[in-house]
Tab-separated table of N, CA and C in Angstrom:
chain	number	residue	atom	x	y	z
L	1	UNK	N	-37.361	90.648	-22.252
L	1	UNK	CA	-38.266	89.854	-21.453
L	1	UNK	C	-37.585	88.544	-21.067
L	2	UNK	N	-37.487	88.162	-20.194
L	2	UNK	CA	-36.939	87.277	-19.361
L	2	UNK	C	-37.977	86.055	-18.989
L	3	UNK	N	-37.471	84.855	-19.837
L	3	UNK	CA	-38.305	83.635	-19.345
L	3	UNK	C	-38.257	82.778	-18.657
L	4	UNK	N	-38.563	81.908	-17.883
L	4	UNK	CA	-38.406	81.054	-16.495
L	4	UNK	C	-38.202	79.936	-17.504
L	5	UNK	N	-37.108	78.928	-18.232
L	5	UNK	CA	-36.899	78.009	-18.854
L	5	UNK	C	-36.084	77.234	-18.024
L	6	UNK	N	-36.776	76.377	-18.157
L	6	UNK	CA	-35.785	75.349	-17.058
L	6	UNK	C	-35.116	74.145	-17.961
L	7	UNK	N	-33.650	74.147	-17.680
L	7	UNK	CA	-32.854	73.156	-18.554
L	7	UNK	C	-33.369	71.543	-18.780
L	8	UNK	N	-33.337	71.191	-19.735
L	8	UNK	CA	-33.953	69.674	-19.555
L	8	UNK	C	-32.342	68.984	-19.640
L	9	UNK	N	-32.764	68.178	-19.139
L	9	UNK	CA	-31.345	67.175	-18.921
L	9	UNK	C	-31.615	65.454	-19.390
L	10	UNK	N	-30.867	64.974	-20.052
L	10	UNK	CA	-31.000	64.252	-20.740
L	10	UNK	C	-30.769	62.786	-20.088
L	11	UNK	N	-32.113	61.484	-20.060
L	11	UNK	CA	-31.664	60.662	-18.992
L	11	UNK	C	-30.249	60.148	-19.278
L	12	UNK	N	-30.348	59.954	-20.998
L	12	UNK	CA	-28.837	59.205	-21.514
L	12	UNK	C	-27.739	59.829	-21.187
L	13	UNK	N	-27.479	61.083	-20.819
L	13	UNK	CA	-26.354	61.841	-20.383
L	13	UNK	C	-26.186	61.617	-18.774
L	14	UNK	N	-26.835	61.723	-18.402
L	14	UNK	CA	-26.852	61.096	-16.759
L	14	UNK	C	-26.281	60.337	-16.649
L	15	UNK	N	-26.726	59.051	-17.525
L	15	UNK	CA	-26.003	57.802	-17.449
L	15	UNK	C	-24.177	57.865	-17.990
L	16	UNK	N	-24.160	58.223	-18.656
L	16	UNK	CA	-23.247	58.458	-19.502
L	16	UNK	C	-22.085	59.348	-18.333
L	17	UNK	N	-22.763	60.606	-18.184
L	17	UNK	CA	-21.912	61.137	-17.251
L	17	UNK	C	-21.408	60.642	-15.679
L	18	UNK	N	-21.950	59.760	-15.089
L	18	UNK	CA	-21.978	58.702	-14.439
L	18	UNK	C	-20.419	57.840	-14.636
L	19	UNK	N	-20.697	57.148	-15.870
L	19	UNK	CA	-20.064	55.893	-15.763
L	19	UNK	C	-18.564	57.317	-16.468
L	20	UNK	N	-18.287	58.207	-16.333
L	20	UNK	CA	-17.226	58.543	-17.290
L	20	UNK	C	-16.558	59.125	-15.691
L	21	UNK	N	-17.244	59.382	-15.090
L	21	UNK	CA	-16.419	59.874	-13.401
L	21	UNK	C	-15.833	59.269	-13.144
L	22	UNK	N	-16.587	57.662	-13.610
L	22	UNK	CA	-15.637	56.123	-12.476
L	22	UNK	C	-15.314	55.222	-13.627
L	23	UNK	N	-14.429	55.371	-15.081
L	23	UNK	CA	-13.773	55.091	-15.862
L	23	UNK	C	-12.941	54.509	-15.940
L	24	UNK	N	-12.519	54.343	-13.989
L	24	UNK	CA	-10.930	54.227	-14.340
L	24	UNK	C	-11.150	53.149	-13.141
L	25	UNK	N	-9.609	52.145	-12.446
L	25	UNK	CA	-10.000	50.696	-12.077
L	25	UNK	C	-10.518	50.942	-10.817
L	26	UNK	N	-11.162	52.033	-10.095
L	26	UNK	CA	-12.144	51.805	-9.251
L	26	UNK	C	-13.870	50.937	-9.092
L	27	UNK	N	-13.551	50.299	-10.938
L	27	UNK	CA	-14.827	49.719	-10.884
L	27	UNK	C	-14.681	48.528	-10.747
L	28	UNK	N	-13.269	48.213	-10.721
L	28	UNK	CA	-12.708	46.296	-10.509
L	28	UNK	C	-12.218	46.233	-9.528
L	29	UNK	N	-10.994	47.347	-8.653
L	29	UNK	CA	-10.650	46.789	-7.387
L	29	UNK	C	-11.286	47.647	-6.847
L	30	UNK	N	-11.653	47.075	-5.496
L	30	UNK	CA	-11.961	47.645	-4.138
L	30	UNK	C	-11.224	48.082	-3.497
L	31	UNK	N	-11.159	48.862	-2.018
L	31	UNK	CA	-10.458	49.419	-1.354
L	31	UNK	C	-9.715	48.879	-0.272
L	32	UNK	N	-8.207	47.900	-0.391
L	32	UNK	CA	-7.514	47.520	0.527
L	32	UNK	C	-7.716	47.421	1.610
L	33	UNK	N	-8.075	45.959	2.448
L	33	UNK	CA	-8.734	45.651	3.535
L	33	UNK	C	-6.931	45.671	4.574
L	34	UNK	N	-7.277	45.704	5.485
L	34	UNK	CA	-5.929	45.472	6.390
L	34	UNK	C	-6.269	44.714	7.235
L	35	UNK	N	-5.740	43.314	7.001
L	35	UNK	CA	-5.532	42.449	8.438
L	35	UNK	C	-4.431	41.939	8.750
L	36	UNK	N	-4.595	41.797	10.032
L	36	UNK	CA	-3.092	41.335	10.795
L	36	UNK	C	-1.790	42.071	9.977
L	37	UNK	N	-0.755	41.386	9.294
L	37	UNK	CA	0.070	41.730	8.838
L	37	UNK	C	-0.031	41.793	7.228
L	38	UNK	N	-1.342	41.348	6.784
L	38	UNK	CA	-1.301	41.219	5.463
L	38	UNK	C	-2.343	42.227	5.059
L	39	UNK	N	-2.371	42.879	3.415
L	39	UNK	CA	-3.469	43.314	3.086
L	39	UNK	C	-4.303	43.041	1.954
L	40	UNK	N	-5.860	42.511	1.915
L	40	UNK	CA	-6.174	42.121	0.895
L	40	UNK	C	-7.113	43.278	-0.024
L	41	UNK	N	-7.004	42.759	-1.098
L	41	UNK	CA	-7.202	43.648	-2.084
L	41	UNK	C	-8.532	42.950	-3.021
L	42	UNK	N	-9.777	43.303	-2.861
L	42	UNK	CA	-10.747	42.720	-3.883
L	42	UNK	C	-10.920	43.321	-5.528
L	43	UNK	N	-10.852	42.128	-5.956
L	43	UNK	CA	-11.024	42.464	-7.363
L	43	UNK	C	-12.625	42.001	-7.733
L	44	UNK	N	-13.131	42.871	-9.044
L	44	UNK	CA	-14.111	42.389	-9.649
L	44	UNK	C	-14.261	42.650	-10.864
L	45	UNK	N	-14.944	42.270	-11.652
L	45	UNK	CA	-15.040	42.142	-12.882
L	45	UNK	C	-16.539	42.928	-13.921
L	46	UNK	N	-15.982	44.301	-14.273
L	46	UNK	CA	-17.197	44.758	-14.391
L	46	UNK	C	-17.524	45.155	-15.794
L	47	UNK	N	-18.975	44.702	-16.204
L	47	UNK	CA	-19.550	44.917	-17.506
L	47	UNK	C	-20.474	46.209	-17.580
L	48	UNK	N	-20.335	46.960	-18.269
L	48	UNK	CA	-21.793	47.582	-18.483
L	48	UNK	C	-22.104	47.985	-20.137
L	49	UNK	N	-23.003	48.121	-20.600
L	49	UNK	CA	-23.516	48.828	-21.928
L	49	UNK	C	-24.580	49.870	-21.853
L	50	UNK	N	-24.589	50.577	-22.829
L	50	UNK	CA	-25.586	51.887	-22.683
L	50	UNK	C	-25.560	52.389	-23.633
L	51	UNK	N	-27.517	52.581	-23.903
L	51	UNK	CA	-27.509	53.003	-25.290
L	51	UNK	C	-28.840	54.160	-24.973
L	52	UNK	N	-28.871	54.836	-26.211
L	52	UNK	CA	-30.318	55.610	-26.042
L	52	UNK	C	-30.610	56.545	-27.493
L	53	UNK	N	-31.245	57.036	-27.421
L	53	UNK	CA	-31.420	58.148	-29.304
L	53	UNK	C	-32.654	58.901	-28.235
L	54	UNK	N	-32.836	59.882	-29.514
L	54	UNK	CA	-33.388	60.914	-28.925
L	54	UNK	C	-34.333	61.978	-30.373
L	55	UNK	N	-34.897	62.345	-30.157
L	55	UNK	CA	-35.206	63.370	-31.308
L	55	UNK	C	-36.410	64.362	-31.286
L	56	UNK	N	-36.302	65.196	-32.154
L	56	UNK	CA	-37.282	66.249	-31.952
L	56	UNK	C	-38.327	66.315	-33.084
L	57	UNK	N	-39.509	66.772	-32.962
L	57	UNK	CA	-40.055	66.855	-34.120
L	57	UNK	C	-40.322	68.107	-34.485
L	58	UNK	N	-40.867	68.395	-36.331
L	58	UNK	CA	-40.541	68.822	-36.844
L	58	UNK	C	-41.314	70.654	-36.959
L	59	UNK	N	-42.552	70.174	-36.310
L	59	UNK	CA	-43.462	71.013	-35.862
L	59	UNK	C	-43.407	71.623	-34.574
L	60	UNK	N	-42.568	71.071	-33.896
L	60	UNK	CA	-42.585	72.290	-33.032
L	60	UNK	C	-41.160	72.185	-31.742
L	61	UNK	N	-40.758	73.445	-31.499
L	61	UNK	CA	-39.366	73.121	-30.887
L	61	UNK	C	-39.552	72.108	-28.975
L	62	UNK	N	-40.872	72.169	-28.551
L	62	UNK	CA	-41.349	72.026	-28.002
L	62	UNK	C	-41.383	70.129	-27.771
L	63	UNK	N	-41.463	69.972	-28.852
L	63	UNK	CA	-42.090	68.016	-29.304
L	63	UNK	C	-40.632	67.385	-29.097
L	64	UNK	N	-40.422	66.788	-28.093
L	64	UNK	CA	-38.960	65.900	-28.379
L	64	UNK	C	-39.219	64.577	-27.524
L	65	UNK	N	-38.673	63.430	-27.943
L	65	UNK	CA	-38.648	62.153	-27.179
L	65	UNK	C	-37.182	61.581	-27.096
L	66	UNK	N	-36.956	60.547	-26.230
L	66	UNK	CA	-35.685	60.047	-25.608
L	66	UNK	C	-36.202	58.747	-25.145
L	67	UNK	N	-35.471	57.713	-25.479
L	67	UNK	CA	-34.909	56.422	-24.958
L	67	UNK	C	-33.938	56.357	-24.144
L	68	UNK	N	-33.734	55.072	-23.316
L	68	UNK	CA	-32.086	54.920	-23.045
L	68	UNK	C	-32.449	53.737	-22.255
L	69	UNK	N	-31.268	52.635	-22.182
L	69	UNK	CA	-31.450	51.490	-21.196
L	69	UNK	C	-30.007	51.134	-21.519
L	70	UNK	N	-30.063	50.399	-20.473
L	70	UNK	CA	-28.476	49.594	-19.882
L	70	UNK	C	-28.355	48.336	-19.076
L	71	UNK	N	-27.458	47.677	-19.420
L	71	UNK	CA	-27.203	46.562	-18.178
L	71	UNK	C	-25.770	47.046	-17.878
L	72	UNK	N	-26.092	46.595	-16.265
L	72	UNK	CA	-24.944	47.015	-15.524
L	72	UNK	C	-24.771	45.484	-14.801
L	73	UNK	N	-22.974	44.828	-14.687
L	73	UNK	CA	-23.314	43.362	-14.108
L	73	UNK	C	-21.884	43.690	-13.744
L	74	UNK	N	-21.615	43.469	-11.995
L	74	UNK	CA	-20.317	43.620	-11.251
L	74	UNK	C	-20.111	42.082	-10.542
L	75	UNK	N	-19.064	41.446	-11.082
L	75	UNK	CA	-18.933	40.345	-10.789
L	75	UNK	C	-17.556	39.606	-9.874
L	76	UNK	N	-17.523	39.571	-8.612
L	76	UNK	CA	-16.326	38.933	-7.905
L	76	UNK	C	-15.561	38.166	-8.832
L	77	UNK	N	-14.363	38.746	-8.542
L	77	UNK	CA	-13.201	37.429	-9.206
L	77	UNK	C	-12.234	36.808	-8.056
L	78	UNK	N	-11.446	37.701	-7.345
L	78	UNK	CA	-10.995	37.245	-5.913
L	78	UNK	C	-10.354	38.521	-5.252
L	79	UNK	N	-9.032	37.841	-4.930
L	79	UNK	CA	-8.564	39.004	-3.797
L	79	UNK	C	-7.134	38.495	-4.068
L	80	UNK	N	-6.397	39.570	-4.170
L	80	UNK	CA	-4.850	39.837	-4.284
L	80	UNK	C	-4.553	39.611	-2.600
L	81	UNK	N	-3.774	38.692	-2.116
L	81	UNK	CA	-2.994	39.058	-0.038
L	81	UNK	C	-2.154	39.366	-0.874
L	82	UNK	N	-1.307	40.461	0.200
L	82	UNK	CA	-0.394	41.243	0.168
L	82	UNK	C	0.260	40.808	1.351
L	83	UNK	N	1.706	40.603	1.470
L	83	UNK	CA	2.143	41.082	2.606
L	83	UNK	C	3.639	41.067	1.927
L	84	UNK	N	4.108	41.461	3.136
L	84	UNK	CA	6.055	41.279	3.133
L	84	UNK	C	6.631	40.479	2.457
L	85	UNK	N	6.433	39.518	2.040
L	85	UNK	CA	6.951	38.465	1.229
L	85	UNK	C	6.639	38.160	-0.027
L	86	UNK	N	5.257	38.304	-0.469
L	86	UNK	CA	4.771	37.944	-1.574
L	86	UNK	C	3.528	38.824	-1.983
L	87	UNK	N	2.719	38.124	-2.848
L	87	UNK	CA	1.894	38.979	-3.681
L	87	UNK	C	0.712	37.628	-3.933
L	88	UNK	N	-0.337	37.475	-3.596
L	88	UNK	CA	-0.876	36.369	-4.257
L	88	UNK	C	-2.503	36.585	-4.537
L	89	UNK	N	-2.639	36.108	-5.818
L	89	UNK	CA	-4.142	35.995	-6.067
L	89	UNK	C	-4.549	34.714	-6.129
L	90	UNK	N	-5.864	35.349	-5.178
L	90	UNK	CA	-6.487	34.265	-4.716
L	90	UNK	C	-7.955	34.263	-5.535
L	91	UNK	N	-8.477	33.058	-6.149
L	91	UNK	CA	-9.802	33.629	-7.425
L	91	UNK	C	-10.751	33.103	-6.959
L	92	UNK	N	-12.108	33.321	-7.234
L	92	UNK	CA	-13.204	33.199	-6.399
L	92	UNK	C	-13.284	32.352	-7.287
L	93	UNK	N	-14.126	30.545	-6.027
L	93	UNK	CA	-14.561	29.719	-7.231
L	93	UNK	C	-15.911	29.562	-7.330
L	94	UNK	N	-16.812	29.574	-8.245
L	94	UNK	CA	-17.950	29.497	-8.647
L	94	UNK	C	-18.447	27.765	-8.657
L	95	UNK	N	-19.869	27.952	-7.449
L	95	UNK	CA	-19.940	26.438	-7.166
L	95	UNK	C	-20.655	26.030	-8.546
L	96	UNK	N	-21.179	26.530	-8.960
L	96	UNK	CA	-21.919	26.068	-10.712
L	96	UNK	C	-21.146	25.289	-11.673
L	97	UNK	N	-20.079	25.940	-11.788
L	97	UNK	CA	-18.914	25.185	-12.688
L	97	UNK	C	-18.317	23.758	-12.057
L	98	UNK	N	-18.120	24.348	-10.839
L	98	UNK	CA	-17.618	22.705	-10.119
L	98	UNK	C	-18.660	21.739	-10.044
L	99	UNK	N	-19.703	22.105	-10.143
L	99	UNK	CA	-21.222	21.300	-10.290
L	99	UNK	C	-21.550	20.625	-11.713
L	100	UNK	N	-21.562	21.563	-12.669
L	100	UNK	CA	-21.400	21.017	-14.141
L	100	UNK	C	-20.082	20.554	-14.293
L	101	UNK	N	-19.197	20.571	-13.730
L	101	UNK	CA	-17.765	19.670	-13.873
L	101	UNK	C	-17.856	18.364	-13.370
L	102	UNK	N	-18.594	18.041	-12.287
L	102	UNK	CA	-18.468	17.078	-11.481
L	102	UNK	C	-19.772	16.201	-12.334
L	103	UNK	N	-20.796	16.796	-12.584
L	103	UNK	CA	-21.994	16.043	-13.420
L	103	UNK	C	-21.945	15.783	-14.590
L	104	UNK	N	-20.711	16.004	-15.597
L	104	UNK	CA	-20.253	15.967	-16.598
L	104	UNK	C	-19.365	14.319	-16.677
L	105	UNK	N	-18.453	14.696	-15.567
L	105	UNK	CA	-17.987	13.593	-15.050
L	105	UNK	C	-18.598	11.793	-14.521
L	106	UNK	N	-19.301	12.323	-13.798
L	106	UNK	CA	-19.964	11.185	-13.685
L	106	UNK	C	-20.849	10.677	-14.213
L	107	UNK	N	-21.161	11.386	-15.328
L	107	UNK	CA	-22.043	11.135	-16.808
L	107	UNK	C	-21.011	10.130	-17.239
L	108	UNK	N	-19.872	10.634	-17.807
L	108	UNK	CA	-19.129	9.750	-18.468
L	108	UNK	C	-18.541	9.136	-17.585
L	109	UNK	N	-18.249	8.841	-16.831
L	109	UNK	CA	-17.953	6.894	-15.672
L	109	UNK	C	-19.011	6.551	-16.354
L	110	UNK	N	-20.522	6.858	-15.838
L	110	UNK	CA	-21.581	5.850	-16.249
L	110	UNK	C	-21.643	5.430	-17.298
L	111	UNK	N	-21.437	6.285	-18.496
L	111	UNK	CA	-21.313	5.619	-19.706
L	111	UNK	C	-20.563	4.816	-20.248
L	112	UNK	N	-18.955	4.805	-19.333
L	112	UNK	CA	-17.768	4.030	-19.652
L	112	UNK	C	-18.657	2.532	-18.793
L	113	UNK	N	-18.791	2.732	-18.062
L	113	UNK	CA	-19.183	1.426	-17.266
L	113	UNK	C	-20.286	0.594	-17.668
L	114	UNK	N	-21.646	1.126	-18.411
L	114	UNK	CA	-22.517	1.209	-19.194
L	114	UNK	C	-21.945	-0.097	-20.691
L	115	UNK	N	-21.171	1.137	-21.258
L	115	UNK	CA	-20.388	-0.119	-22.222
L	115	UNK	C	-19.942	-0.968	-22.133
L	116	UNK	N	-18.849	-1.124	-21.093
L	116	UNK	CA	-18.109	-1.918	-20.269
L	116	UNK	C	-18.569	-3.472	-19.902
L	117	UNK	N	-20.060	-3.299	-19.429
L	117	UNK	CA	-20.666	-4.126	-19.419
L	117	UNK	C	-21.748	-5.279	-19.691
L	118	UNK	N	-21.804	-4.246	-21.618
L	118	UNK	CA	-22.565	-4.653	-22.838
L	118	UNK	C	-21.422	-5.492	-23.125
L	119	UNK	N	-20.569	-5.402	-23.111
L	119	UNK	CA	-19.210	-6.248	-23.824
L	119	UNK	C	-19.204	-7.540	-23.861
């Protein structure tokens, strides 16, 4: 007798089988832009995690549950030019840091000047 069972597929394996196709540095560089005489090359910077469990219970083959969650975070870093002569990376700058750099900074002038003029 022949039963109509249809495979269950597992969300955590999805995921899993997913990220194991693209393993390799297609998830940091991009695909070589061509201009003029030079070619640039984007890089990025990529995180992910992934987790999940799973189980069956004991009463019946029927009873099973599954978890799974992930963060996935792809982040610009810059771009390699290419041309005839050289090789250069170029890095993406993040205006946040130059912002807390610069407000960091002029924290301390004020405070040097602050003292400066308790004196």
């Amino acid at each position: 007798m022949k039963t109509n069972q249809v495979e269950y597929k597992s969300p955590s394996k999805v995921i899993f089988e997913k990220f194991a196709r693209h393993k390799d540095v297609s998830l940091v560089y991009g695909e070589p832009i061509e201009l003029a005489n030079k070619k640039v090359l984007p890089v990025a910077k990529a995180l992910y995690a992934v987790g999940g469990g799973g189980g069956y219970s004991g009463e019946s083959e029927k009873s099973q549950g599954e978890g799974g969650g992930g963060y996935i975070a792809i982040k610009p870093v810059g771009v390699y030019e290419i041309t005839s002569e050289k090789v250069m990376f170029k890095p993406v700058i993040e205006f946040r840091w130059v912002a807390l750099l610069a407000s960091v900074c002029t924290f301390g002038v004020i405070c040097l000047l602050k003292n400066r003029n308790l004196k």
